[in-house]
Coordinates of N, CA and C in Angstrom, one line a residue:
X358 N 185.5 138.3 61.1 CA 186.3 139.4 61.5 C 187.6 138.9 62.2
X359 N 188.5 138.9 61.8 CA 189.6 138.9 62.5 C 190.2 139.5 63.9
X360 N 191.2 138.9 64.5 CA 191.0 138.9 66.2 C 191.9 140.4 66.5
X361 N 191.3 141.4 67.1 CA 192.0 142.3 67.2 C 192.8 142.7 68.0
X362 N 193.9 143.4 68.0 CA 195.3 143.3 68.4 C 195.1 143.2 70.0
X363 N 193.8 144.0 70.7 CA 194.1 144.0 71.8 C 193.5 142.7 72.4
X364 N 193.0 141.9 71.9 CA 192.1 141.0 72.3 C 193.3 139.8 72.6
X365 N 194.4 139.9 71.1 CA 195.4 139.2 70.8 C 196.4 139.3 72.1
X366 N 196.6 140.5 72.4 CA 197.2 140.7 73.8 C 196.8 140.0 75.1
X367 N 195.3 140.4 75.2 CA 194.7 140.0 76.4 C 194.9 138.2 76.0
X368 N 194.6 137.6 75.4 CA 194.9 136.2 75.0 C 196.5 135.6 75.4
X369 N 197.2 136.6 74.8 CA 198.4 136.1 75.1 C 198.8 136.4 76.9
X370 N 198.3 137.6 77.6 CA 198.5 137.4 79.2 C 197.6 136.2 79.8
X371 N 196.1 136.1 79.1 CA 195.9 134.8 79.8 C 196.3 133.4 80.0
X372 N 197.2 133.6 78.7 CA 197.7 132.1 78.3 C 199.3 131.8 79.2
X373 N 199.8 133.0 79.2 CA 200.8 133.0 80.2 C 200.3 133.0 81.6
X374 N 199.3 133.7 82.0 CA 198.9 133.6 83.4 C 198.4 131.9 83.6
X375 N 197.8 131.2 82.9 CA 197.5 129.9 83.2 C 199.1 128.6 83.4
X376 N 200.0 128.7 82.2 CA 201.3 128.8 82.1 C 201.8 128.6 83.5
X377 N 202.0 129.7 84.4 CA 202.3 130.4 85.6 C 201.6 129.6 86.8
X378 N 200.4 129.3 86.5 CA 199.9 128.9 87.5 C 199.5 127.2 87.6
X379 N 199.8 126.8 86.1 CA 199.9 125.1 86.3 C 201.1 124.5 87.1
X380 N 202.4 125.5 86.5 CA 203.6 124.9 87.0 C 203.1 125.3 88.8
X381 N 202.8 126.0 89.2 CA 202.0 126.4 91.0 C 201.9 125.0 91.4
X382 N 200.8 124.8 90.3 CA 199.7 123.6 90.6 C 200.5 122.4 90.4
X383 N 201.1 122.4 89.7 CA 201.6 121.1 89.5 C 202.5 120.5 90.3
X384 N 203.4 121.6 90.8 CA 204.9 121.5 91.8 C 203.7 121.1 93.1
X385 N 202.4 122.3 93.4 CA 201.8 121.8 94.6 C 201.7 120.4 94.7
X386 N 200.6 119.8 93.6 CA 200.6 118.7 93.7 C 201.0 117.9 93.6
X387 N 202.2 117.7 93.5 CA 203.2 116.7 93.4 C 202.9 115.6 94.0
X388 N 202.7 116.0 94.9 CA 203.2 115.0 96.5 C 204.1 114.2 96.6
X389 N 204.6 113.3 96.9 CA 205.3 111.8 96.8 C 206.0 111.6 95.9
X390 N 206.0 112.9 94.7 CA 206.4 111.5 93.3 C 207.7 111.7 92.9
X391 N 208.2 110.6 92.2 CA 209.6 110.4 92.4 C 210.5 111.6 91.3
X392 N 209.1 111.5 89.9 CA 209.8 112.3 88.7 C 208.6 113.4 88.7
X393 N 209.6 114.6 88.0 CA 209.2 115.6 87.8 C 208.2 115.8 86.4
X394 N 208.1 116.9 86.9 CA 206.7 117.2 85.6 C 207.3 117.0 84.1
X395 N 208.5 117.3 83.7 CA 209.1 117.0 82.4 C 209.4 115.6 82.3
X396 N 209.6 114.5 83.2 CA 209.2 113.6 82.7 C 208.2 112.8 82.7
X397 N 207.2 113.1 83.8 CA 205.8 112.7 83.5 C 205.1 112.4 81.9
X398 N 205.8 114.3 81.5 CA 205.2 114.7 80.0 C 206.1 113.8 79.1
X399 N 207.0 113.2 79.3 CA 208.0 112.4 78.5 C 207.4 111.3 78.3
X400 N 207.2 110.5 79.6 CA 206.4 108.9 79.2 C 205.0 109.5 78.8
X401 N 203.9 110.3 79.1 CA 202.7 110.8 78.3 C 203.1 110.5 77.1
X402 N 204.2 111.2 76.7 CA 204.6 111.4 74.9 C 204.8 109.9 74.4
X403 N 205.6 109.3 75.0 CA 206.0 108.1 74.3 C 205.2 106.6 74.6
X404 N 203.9 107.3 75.6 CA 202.8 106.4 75.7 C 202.0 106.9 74.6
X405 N 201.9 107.7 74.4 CA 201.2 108.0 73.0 C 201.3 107.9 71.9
X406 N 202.7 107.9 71.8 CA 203.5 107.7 70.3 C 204.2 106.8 70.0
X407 N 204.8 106.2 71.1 CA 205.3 105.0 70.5 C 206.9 105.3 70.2
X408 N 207.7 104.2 70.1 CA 209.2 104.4 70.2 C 209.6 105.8 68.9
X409 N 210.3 106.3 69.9 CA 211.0 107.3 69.3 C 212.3 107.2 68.9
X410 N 213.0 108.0 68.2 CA 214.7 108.4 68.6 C 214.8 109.6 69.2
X411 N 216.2 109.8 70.0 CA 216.2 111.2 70.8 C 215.8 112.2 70.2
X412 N 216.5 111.9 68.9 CA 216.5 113.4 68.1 C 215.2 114.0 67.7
X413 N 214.0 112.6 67.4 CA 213.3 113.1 66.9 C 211.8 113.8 68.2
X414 N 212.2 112.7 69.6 CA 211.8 113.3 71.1 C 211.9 114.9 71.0
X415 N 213.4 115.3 71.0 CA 213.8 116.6 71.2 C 212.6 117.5 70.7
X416 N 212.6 117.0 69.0 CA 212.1 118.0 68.1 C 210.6 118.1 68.3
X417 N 210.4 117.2 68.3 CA 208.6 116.9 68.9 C 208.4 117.7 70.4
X418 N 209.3 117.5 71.1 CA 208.9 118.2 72.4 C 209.0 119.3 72.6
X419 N 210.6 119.7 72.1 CA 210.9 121.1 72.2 C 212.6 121.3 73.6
X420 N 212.8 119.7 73.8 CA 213.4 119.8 74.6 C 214.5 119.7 74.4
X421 N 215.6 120.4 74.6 CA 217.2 120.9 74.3 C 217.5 119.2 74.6
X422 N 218.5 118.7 73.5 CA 219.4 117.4 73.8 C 220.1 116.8 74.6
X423 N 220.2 118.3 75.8 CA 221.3 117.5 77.3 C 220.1 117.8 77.9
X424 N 219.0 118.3 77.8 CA 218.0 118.3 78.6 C 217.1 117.0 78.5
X425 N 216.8 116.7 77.2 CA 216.5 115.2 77.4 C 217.2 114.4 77.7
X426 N 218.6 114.6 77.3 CA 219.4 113.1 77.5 C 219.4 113.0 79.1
X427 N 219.4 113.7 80.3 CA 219.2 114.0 81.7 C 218.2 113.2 82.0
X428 N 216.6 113.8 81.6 CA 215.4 113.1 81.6 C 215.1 111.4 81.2
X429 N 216.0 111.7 80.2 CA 216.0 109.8 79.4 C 216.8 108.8 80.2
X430 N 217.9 109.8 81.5 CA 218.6 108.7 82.1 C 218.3 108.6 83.3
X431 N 217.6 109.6 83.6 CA 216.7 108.6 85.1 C 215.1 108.0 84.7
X432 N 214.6 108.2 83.5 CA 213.7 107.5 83.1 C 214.0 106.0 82.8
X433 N 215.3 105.9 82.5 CA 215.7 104.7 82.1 C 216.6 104.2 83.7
X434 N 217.2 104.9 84.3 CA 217.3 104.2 85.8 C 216.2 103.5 86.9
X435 N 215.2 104.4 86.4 CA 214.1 103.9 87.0 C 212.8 102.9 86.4
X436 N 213.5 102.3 85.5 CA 212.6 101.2 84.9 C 211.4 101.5 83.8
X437 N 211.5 103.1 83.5 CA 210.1 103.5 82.7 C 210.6 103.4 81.2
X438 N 211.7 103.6 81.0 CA 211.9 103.6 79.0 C 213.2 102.4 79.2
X439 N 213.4 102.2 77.8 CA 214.3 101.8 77.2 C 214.8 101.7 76.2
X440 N 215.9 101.5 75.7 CA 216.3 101.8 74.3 C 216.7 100.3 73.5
X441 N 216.2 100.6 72.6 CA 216.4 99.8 71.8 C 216.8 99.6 70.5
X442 N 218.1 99.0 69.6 CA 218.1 99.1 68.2 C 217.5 99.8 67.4
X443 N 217.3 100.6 66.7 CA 216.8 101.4 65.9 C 216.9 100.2 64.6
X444 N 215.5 99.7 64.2 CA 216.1 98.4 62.8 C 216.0 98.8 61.8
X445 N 215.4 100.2 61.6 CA 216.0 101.0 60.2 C 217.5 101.4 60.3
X446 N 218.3 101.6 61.3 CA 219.2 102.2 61.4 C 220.2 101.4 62.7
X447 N 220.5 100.6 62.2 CA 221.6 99.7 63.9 C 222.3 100.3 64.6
X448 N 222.7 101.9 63.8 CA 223.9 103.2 64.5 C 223.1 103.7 65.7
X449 N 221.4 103.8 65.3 CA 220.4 104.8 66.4 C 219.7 103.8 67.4
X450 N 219.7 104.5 68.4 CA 218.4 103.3 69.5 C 216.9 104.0 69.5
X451 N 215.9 103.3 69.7 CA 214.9 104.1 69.9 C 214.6 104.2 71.1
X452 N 213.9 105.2 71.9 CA 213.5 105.0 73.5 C 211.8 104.7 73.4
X453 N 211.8 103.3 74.0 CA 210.4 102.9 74.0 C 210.1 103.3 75.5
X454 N 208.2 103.8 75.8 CA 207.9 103.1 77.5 C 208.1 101.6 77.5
X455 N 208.0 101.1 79.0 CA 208.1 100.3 79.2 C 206.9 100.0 80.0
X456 N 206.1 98.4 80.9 CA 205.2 98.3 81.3 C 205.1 99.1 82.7
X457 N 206.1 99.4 83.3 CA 206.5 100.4 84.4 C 206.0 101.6 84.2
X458 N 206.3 101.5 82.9 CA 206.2 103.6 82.7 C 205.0 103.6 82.6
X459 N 204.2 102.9 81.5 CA 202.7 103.4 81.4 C 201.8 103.3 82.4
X460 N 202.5 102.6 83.8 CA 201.8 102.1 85.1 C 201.7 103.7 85.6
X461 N 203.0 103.7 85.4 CA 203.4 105.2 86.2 C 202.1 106.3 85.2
X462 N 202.3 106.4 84.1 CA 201.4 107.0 83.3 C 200.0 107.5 83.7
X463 N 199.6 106.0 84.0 CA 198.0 105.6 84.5 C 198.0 105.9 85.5
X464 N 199.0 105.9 86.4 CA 198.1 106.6 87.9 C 198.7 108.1 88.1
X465 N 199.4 108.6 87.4 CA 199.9 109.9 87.7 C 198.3 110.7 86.9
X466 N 198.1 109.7 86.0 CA 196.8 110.5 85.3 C 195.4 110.4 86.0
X467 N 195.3 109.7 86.9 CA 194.3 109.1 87.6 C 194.8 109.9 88.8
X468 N 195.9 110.3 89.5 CA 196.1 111.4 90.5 C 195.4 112.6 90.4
X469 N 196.1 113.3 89.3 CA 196.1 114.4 88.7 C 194.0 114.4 88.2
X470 N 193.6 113.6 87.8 CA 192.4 114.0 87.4 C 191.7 114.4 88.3
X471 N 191.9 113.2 89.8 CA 191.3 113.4 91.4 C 191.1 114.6 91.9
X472 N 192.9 115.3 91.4 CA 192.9 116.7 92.0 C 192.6 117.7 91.4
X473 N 192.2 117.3 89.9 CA 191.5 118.3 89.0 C 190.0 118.6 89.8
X474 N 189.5 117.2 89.7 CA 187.7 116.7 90.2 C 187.9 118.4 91.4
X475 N 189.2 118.1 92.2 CA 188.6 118.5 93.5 C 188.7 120.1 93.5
X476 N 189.6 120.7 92.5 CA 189.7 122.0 92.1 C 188.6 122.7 91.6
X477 N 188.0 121.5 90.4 CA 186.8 122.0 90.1 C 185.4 121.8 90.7
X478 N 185.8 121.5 91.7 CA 184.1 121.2 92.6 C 183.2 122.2 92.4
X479 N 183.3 123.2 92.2 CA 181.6 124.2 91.6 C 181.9 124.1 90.4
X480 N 182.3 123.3 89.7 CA 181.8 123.3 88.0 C 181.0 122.0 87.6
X481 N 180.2 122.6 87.1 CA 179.4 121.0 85.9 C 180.0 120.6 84.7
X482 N 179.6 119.4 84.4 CA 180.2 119.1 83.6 C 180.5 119.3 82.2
X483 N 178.9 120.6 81.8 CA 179.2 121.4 80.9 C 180.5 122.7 80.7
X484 N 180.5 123.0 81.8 CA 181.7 123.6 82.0 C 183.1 123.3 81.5
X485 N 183.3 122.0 81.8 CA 184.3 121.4 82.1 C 185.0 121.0 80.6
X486 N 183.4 120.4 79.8 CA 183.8 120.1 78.3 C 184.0 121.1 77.5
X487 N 183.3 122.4 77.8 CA 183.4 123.2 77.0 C 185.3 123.8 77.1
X488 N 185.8 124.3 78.4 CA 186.9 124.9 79.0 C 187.7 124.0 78.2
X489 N 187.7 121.9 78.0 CA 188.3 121.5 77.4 C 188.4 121.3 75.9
X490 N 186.9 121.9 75.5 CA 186.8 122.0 73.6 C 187.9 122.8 73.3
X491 N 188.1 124.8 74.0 CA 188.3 125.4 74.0 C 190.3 125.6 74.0
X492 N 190.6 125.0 74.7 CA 191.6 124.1 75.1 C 192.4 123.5 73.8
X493 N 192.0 122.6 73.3 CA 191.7 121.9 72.2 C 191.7 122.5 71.1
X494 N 191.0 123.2 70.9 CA 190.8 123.9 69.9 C 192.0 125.1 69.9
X495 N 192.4 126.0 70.6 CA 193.7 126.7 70.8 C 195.1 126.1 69.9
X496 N 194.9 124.9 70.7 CA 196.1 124.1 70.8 C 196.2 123.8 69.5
X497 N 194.8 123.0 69.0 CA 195.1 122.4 66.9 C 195.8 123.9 66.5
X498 N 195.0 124.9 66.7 CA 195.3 126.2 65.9 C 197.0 126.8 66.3
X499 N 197.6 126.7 66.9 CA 198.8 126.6 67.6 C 200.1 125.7 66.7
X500 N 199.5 124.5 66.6 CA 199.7 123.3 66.2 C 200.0 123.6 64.8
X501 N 198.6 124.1 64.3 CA 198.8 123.7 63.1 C 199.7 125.1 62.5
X502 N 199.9 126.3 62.8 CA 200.8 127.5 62.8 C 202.0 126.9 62.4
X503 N 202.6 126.5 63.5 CA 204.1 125.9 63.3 C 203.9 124.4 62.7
X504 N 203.2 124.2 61.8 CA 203.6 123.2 61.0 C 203.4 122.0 61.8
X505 N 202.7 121.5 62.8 CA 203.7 120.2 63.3 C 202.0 119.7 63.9
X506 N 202.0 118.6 64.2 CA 200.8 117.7 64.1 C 200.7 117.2 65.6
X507 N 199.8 116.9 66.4 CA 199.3 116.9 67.5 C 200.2 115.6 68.1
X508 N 201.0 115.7 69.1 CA 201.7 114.3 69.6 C 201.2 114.1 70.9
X509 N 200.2 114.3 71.5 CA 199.3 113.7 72.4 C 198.0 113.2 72.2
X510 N 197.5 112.6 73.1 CA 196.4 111.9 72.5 C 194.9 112.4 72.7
X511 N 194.9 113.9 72.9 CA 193.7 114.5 73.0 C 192.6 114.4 72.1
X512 N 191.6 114.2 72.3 CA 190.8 113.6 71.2 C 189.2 114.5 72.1
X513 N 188.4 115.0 70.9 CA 187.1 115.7 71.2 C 186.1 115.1 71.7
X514 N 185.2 115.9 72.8 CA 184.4 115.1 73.3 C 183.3 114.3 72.4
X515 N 182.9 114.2 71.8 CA 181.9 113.4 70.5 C 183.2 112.3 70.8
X516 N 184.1 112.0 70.8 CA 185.3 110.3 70.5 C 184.8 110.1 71.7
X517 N 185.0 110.7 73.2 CA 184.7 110.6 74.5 C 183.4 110.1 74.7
X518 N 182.4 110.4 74.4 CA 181.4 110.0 74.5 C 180.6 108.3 74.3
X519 N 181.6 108.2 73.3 CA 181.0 106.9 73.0 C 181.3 105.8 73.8
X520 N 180.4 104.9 74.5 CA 180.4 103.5 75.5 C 181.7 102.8 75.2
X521 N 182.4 102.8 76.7 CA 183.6 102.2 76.4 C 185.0 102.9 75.6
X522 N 184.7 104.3 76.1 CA 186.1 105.2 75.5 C 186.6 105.0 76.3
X523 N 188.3 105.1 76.7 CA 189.3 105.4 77.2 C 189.5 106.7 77.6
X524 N 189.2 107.6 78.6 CA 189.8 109.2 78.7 C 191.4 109.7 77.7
X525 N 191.8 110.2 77.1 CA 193.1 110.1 76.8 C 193.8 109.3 76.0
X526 N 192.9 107.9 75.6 CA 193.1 106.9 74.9 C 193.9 107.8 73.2
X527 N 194.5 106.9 73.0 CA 194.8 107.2 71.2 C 193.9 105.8 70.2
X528 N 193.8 105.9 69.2 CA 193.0 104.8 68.1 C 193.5 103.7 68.8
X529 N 195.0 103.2 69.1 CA 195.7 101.9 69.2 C 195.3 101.7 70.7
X530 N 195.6 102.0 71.8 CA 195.0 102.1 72.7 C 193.4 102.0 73.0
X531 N 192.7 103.1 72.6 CA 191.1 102.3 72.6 C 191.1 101.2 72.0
X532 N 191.5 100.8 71.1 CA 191.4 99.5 70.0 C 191.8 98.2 71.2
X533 N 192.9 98.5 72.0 CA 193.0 97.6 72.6 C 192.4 97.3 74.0
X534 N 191.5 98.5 74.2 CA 190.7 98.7 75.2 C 189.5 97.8 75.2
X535 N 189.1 98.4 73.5 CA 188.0 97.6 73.1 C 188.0 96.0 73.3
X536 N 189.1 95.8 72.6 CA 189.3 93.8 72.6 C 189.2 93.1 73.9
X537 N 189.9 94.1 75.2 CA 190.3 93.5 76.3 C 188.4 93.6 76.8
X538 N 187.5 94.3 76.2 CA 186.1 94.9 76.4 C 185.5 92.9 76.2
X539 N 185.8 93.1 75.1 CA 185.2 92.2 74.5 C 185.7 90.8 74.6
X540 N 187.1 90.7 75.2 CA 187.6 89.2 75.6 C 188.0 89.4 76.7
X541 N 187.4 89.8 78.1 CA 188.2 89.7 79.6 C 189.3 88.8 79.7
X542 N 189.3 87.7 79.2 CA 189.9 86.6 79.4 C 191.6 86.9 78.9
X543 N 191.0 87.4 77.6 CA 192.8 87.9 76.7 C 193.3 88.8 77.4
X544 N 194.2 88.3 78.0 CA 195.3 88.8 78.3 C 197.2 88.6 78.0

């Protein structure tokens, strides 16, 4: 049975009330940090995905061109991206992270989880997976609406589960999780 109009409504105020109240949460939490939540989600992105071009950042993110190009020049003032040759194309640069940025990555993610833990202190961890199945599942269906394929590295609890996952990890990432697993030494 298909989802009925008012249900569709009530979905769409909850989805804006959460919306509403991450940016709260987020500006709360801040504390200390140097970049703002749009660029946080910028090196997320390009820790996930891998060198980009602006144009194609924009389109994937949703972020107007002088609004990235703003974000890409204090990301690049402050040591987290860089650009580099585009070697299909010498005219374009791509913006890679840098070992800076994904440092930044790792502990803003490792912040932010602390303050999740502490938000959710009366929940179990049933709770927790399911709120994030749910989550997840929204998002593919969202996703897959407008055509366009998942550019973070959310992955279902069953990947999670298994000994030696990465929270947030993508395939290349765990992969290299794994090796460093199995050779401490390689570095």
């Amino acid at each position: 049975m298909p989802v009925s109009h008012d249900t569709a409504v009530e979905l769409v105020r909850d989805l804006l009330e959460l919306q509403r109240v991450m940016k709260r949460v987020t500006k709360t939490d801040a504390g200390g940090r140097r970049l703002n939540p749009t660029a946080i989600a910028l090196l997320y992105y390009l820790d996930s995905n891998g060198p980009r071009r602006a144009t194609v950042m924009a389109s994937e993110t949703g972020l107007g061109p002088s609004g990235l190009s703003r974000q890409l020049a204090v990301l690049e003032d402050e040591g987290h991206v860089e650009r580099t040759p585009d070697p299909d194309d010498g005219r374009a640069a791509l913006v890679a992270i840098t070992e800076r940025g994904r440092g930044q990555v790792r502990a803003v993610l490792e912040e932010d989880a602390q303050r999740l833990a502490a938000r959710l202190e009366g929940w179990d961890e049933e709770q927790a997976r399911t709120s994030r199945g749910a989550i997840n599942e929204i998002t593919t269906v969202f996703l897959t609406s407008l055509g366009v394929e998942r550019t973070t590295s959310c992955r279902g609890p069953q990947e999670q589960d298994r000994p030696g996952a990465v929270p947030g990890a993508d395939d290349a990432d765990q992969e290299h999780a794994d090796r460093e697993h199995e050779e401490p030494t390689a570095r």
